[in-house]
CSV table of C-alpha atoms and ligand atoms in Angstrom, one decimal:
chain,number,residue,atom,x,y,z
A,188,UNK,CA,8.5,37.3,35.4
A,189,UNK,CA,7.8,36.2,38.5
A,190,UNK,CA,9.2,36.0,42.3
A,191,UNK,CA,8.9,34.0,44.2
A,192,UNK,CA,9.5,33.0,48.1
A,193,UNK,CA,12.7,30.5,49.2
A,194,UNK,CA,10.5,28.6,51.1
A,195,UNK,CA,7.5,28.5,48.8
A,196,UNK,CA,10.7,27.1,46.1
A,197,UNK,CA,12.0,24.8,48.5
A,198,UNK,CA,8.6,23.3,49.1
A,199,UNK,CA,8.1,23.3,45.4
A,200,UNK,CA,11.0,21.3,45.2
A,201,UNK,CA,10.2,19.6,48.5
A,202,UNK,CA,14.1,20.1,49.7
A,203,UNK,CA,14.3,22.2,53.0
A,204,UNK,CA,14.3,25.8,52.9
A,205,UNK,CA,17.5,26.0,54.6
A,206,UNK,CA,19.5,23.9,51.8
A,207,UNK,CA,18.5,26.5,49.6
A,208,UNK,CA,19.2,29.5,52.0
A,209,UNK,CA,22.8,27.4,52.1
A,210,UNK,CA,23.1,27.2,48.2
A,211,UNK,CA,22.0,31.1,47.6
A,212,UNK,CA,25.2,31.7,50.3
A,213,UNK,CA,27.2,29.9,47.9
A,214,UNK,CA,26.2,31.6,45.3
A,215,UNK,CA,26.8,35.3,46.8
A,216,UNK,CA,23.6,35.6,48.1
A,217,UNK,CA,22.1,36.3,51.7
A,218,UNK,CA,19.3,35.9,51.7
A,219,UNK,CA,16.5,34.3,54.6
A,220,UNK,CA,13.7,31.7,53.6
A,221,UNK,CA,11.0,34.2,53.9
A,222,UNK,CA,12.9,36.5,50.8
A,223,UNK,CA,12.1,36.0,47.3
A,224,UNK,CA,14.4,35.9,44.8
A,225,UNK,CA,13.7,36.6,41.1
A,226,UNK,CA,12.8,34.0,38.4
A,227,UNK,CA,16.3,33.1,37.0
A,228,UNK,CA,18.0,32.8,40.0
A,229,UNK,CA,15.4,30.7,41.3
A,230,UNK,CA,16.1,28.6,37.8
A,231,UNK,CA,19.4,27.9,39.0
A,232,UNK,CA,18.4,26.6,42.2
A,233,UNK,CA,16.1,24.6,41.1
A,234,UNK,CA,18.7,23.0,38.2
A,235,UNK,CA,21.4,23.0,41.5
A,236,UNK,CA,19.0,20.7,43.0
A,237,UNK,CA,18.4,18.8,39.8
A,238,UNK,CA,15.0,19.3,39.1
A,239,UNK,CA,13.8,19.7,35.6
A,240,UNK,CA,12.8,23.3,35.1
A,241,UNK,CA,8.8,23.9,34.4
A,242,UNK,CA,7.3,27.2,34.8
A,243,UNK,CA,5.7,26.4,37.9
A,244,UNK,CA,2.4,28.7,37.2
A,245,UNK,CA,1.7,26.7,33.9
A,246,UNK,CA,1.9,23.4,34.7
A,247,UNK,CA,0.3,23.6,38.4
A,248,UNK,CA,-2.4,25.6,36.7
A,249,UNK,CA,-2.9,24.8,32.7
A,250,UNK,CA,-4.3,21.9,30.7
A,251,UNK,CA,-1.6,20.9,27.9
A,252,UNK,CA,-3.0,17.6,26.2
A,253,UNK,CA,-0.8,17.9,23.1
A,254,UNK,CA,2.1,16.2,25.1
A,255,UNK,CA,0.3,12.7,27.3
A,256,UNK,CA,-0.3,9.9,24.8
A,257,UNK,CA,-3.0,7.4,25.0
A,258,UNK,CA,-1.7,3.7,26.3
A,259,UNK,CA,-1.9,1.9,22.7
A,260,UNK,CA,-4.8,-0.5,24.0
A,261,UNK,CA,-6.8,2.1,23.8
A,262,UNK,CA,-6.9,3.2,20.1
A,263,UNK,CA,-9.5,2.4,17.3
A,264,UNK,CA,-9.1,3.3,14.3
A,265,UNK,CA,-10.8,6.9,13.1
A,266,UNK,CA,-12.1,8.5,10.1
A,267,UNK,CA,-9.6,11.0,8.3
A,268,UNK,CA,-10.0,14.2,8.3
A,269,UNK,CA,-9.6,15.7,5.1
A,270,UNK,CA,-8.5,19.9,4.1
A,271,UNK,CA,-9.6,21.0,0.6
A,272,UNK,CA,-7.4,23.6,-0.3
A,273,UNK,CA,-6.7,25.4,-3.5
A,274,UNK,CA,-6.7,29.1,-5.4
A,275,UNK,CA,-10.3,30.9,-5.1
A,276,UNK,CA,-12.8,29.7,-7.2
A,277,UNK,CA,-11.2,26.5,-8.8
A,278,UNK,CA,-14.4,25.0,-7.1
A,279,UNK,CA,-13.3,23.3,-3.5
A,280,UNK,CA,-17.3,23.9,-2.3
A,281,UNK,CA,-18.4,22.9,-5.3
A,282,UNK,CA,-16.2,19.4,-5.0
A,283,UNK,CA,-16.8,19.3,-1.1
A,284,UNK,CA,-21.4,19.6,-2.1
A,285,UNK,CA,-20.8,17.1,-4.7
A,286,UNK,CA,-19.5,14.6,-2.6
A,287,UNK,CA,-21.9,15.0,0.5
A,288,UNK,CA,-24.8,15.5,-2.0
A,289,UNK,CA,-25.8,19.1,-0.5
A,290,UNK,CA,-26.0,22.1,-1.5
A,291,UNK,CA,-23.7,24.8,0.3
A,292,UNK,CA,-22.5,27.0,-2.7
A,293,UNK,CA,-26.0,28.7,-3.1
A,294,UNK,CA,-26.6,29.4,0.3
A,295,UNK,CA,-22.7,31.4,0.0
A,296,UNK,CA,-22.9,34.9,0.2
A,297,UNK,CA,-20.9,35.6,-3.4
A,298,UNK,CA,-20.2,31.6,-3.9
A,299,UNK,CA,-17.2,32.8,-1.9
A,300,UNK,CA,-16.3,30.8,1.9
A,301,UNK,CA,-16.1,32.9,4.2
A,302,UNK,CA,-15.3,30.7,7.0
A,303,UNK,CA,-13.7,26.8,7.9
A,304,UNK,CA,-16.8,24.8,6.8
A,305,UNK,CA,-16.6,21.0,8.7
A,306,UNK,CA,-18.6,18.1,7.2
A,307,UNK,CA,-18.7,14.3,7.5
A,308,UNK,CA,-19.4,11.7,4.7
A,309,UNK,CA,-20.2,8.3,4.9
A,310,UNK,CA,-19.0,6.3,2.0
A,311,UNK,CA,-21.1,3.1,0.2
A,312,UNK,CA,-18.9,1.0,2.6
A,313,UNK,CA,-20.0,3.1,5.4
A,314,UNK,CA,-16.4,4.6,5.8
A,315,UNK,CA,-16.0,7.9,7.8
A,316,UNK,CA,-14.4,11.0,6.1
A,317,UNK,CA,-14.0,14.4,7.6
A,318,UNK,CA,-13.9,17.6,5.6
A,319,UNK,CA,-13.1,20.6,6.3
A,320,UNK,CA,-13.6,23.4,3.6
A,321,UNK,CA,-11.2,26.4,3.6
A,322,UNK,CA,-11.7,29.9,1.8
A,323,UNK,CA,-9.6,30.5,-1.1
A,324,UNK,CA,-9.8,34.3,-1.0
A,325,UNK,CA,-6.3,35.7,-0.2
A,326,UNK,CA,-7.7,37.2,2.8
A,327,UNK,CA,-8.2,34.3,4.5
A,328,UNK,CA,-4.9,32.5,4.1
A,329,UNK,CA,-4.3,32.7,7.7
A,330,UNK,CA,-7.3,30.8,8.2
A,331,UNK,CA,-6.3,28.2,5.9
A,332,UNK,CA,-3.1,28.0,7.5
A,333,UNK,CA,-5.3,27.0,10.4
A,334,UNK,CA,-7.0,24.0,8.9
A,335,UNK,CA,-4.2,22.6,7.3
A,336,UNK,CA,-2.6,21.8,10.8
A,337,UNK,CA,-5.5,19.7,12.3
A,338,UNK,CA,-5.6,18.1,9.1
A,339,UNK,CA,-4.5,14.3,8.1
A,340,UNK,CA,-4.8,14.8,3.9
A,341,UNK,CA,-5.0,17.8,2.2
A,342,UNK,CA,-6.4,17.6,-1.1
A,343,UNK,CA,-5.2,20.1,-3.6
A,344,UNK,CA,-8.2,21.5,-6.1
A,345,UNK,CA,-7.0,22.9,-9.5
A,346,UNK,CA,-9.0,23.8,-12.2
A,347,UNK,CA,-8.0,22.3,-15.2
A,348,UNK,CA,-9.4,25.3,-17.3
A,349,UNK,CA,-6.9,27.6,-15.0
A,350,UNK,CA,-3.7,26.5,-13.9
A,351,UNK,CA,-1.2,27.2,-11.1
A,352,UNK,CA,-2.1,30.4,-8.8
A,353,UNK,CA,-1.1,31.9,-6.5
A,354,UNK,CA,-2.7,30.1,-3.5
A,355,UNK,CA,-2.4,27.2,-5.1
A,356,UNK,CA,1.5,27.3,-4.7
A,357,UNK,CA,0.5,28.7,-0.9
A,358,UNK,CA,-1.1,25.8,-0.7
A,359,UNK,CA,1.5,23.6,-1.8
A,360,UNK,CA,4.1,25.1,0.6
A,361,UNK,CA,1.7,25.2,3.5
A,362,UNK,CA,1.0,21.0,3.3
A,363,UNK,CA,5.0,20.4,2.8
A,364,UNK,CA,5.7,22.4,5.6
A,365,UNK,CA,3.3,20.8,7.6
A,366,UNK,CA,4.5,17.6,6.0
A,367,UNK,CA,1.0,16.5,5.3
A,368,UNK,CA,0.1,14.3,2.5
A,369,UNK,CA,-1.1,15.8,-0.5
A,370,UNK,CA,-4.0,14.5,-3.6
A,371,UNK,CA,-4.6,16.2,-6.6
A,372,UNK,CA,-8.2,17.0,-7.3
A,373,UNK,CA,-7.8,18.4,-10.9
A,374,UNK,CA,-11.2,19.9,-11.1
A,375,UNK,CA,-13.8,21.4,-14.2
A,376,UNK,CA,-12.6,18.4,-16.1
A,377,UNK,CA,-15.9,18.5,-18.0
A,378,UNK,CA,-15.0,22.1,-19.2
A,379,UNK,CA,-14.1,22.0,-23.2
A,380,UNK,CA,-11.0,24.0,-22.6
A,381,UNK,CA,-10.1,21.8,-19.5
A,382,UNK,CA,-6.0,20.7,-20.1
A,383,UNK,CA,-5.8,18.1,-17.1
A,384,UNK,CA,-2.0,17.4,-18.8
A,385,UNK,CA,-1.1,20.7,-18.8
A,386,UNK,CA,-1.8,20.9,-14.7
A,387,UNK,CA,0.6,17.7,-14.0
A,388,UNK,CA,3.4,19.5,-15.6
A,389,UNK,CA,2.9,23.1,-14.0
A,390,UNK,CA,3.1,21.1,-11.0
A,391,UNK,CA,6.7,19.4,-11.7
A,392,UNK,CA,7.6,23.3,-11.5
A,393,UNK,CA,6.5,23.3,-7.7
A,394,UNK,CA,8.2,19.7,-7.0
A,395,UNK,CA,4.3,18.4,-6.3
A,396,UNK,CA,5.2,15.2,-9.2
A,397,UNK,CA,2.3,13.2,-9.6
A,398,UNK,CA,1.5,9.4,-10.5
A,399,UNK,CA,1.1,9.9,-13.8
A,400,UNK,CA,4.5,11.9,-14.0
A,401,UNK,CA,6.0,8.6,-12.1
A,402,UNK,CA,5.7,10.6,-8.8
A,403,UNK,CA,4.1,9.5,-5.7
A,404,UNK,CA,1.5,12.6,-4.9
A,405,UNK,CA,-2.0,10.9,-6.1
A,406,UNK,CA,-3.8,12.6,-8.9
A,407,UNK,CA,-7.4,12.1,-10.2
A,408,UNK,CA,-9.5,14.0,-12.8
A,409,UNK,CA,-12.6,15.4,-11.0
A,410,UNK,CA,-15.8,17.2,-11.9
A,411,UNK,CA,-18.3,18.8,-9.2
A,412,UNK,CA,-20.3,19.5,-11.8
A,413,UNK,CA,-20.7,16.2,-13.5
A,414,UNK,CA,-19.3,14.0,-10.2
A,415,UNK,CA,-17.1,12.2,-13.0
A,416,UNK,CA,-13.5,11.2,-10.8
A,417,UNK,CA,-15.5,11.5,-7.3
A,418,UNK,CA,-15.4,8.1,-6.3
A,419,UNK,CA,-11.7,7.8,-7.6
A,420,UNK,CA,-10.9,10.4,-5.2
A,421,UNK,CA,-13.0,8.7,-2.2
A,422,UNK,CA,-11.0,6.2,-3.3
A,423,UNK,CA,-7.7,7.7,-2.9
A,424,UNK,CA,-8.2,9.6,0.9
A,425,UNK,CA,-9.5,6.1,2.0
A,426,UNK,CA,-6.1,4.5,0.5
A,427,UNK,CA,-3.7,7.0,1.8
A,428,UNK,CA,-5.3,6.9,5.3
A,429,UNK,CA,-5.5,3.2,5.2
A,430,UNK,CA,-1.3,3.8,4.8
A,431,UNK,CA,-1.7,6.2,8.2
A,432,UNK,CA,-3.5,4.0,10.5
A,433,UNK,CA,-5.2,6.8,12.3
A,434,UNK,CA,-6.3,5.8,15.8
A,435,UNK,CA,-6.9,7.7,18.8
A,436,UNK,CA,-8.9,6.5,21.8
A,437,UNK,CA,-12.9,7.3,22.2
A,438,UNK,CA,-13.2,6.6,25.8
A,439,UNK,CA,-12.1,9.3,27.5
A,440,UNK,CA,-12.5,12.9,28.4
A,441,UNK,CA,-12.8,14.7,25.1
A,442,UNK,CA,-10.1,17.3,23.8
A,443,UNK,CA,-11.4,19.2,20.7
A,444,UNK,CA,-10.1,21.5,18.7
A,445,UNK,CA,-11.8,24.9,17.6
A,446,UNK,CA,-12.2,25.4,13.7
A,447,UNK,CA,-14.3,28.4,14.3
A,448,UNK,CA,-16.4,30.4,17.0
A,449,UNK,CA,-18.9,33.0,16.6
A,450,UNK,CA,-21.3,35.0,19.2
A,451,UNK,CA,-24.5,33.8,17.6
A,452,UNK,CA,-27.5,36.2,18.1
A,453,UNK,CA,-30.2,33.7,19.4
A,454,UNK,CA,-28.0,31.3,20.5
A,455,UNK,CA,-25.2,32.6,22.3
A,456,UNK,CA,-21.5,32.0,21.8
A,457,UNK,CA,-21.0,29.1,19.6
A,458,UNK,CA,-18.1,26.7,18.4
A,459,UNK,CA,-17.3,24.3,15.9
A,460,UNK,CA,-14.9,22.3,16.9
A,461,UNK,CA,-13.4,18.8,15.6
A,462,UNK,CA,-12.9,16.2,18.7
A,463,UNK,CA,-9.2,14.9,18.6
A,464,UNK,CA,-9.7,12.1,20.9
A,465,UNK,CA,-12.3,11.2,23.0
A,466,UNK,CA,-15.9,11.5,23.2
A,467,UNK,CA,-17.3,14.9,23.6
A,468,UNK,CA,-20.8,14.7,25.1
A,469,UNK,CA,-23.8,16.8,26.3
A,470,UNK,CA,-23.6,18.1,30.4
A,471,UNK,CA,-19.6,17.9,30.0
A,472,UNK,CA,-17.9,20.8,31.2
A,473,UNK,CA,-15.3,21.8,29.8
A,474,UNK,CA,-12.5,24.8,29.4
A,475,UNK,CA,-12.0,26.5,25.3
A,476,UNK,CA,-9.1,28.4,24.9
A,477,UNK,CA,-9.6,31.5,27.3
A,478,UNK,CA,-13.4,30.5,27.8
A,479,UNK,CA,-14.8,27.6,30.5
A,480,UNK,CA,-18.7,26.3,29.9
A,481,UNK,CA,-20.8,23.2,29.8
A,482,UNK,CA,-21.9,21.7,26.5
A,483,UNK,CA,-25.7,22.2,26.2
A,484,UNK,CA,-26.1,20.9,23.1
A,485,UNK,CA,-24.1,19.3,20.3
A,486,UNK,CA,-25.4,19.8,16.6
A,487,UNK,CA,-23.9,17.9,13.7
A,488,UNK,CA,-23.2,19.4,10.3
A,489,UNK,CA,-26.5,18.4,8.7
A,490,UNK,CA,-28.2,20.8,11.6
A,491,UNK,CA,-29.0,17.6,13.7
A,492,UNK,CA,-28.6,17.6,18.0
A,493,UNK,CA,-26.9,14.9,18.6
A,494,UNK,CA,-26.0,13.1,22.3
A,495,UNK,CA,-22.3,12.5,22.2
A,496,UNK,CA,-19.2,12.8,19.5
A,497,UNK,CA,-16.4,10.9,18.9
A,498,UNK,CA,-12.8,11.3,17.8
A,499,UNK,CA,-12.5,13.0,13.8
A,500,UNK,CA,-16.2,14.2,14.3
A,501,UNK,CA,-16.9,18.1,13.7
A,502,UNK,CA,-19.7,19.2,15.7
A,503,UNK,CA,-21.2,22.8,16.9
A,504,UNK,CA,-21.0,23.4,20.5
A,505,UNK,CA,-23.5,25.4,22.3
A,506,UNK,CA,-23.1,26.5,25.9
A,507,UNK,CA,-19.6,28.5,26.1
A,508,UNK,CA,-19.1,31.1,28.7
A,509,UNK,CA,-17.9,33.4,25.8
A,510,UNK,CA,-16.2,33.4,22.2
A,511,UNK,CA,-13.0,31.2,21.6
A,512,UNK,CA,-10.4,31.7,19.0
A,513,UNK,CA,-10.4,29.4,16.1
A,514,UNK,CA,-7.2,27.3,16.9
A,515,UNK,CA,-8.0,27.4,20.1
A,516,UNK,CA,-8.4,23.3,22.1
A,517,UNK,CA,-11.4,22.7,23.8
A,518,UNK,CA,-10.5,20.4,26.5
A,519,UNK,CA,-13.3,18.7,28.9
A,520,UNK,CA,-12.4,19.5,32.7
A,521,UNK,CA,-14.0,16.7,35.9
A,522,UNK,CA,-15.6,19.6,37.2
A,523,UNK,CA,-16.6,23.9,36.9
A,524,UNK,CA,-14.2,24.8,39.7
A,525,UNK,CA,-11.0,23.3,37.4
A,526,UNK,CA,-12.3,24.6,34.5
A,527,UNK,CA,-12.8,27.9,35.7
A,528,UNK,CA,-9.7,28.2,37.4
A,529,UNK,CA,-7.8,27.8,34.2
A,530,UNK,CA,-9.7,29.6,32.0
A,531,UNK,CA,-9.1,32.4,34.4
A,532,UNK,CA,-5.4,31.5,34.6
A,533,UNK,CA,-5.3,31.6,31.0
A,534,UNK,CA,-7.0,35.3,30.6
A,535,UNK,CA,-4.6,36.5,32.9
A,536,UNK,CA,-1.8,35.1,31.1
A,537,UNK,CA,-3.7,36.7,28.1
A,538,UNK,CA,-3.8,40.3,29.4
A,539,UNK,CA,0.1,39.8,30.8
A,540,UNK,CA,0.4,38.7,26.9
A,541,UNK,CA,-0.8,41.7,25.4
A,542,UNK,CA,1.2,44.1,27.6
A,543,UNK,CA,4.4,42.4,26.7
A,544,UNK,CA,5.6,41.5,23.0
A,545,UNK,CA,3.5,39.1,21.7
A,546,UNK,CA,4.4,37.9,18.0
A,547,UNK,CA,1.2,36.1,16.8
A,548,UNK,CA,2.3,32.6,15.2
A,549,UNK,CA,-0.4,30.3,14.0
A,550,UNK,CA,1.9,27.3,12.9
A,551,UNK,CA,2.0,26.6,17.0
A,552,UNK,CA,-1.4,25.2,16.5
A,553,UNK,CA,-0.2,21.9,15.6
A,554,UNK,CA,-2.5,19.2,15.4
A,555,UNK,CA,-3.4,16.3,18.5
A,556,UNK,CA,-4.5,14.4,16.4
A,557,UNK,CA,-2.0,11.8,16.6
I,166,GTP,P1,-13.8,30.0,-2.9
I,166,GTP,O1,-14.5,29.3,-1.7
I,166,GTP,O2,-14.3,31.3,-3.2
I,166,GTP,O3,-12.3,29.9,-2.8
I,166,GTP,O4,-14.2,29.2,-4.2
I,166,GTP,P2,-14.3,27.6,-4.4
I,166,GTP,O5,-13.0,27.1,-4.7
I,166,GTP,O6,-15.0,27.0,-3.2
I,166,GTP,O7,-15.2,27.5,-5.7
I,166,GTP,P3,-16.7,27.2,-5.8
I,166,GTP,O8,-17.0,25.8,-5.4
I,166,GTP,O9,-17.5,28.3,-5.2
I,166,GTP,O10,-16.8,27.2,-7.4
I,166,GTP,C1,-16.5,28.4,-8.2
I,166,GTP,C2,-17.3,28.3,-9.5
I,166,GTP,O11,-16.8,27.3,-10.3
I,166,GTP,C3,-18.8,28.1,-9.3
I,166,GTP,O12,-19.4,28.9,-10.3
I,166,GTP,C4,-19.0,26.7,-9.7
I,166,GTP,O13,-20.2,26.4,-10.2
I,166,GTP,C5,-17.9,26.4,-10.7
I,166,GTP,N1,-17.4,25.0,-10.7
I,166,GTP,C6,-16.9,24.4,-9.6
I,166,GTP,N2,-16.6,23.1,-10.0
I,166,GTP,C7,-16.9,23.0,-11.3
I,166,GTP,C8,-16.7,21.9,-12.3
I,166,GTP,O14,-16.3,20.8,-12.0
I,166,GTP,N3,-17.1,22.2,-13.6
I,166,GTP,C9,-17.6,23.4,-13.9
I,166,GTP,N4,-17.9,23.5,-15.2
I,166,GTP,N5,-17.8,24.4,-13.1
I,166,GTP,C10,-17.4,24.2,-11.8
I,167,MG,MG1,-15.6,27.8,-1.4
């Protein structure tokens, strides 16, 4: 709620002041140039005059990417990026290790994920595929909510020694309602009491009907332990993102989103984030949610520094002024004065935020990735 001067309006606008002064007379009100007037009657001026209505402090002052679209030239085609999902321990680390070869499970405090893990694979036909691992502990659902919206393809893990639980069916609704594609990872296959049938039927019961039940959702019988079904399923994402043509252009300024942030003790406060277009690179300054900074160095998942990273690639991003909010874009800025005038904007907005009724809703974080 903000007022605001005639003139400052008028100039806004760029009509004369004295138009306005003329209209607010018409209106009931007498007022001089130098007078503000209040934020909705300055909205009916300002549609009076026929000018679209923006709130003038955001858009002078804020980044908003998710709306500008790259000229079509400019696309190349980009890896997926991949959200295993599924009920707690029905083995989506397990399936995620087996299919980048490493070992993450282990190093798990309790097996369980405690946070958005964000991993790249390169296929036997050098084919890019981005994963990002999401807890199955109740707790985190809001977090999984998260990754499903910067997500291309979720794939659904359900052990076939289980069945249908709980967050599997959250799962299930989360990726309609994000109308995301969906493949069935029926996992544990190797498992004597494994009933890989019995899965494909429970799953007529939450309208997820796949192939083999003449449906359309993919389905293929896995095993992280034994890596039976893994290249079926490699398979499968590189099929169904072949069907999305997913492009967006690498040579720009970078915009990012941030799948998780952390104050790290040696390092400082650090990000990973998953570049939506663009090419993110070392010295760029930038502004992350409520938080400006200059990238001082990017690591890839496998602990590497690396110089530069494109579109669909996650990468860990040192040099923040402080912590972002997972969800959060991280959008690179020409220079420090830009990028610290809106990330000051935006902590101002914040504080304004948190004096006033603020209802928390992370399905706004919808994915530019487009
Ligand atoms: P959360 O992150 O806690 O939700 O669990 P998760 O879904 O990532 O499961 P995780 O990969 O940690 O696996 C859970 C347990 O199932 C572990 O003990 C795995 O060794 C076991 N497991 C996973 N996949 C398989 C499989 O294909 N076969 C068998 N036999 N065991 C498996
Ligand atoms: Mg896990």
């Amino acid at each position: 709620p903000e007022a605001i001067t005639v003139q400052e309006l008028a100039n806004r606008m760029a009509e004369k002041g004295a138009d306005l002064v003329k209209s607010l007379f018409n209106m009931g009100m007498m007022v001089t140039v130098n007078q503000t007037i209040d934020q909705d009657t300055a909205e009916l001026l300002v549609e009076e005059f026929g000018h679209n209505i923006t709130r003038v402090s955001e858009s002078d002052v804020d980044i908003d990417t998710s709306e500008d679209q790259d000229p079509e030239e400019t696309l190349k085609p980009r890896p997926p990026v991949v959200t295993i999902m599924g009920h707690v321990d029905h083995g989506k680390t397990s399936l995620l290790d087996a299919l980048r070869g490493a070992n993450v499970v282990k190093g798990e405090a309790g097996g369980i994920t405690q946070h958005i893990g964000a991993y790249q694979i390169t296929t036997k036909n050098k084919d890019k595929i981005t994963f990002l691992d999401t807890p199955g502990h109740a707790a985190f659902t809001q977090m999984r909510q998260r990754g499903a919206n910067v997500t291309d393809i979720v794939i659904l893990v359900v052990a076939a020694d289980d069945g249908i639980m709980p967050q599997t069916i959250e799962a299930i609704n989360h990726t309609k309602a994000a109308g995301v594609p969906m493949i069935v990872a029926i996992n544990k296959c190797d498992k004597p009491e494994a009933n890989p049938q019995k899965i494909r039927e429970r799953l007529l019961e939450h309208e997820v009907v796949v192939e083999a039940m003449s449906g359309d959702v993919q389905d293929v019988e896995v095993s992280a332990k034994t890596g039976a079904g893994l290249d079926e399923l490699i398979e499968k994402i590189l099929l169904q993102a072949e069907l999305m043509e997913l492009k967006a252009n690498p040579d720009r300024l970078a915009d990012a989103t941030v799948i998780e942030a952390k104050l790290d003790k040696g390092r400082g406060p650090v990000a990973t984030v998953l570049v939506n277009r663009g090419t993110l690179k070392v010295g760029d300054v930038f502004v992350a949610g409520t938080q400006s900074g200059r990238v001082r160095a990017l690591i890839d998942d496998r602990g590497q520094q690396i110089k530069q990273a494109g579109p669909a690639t996650p990468v860990e991003v040192l040099g923040l002024g402080g912590v972002p909010q997972a969800g959060d874009s991280l959008t690179v800025v020409e220079n420090e004065q830009r990028a610290r005038e809106v990330a000051s904007f935006r902590q101002q907005r914040e504080t304004e935020k948190r004096t006033t009724l603020a209802p928390t809703n992370f399905d706004t974080m919808f994915s530019s990735l487009k």
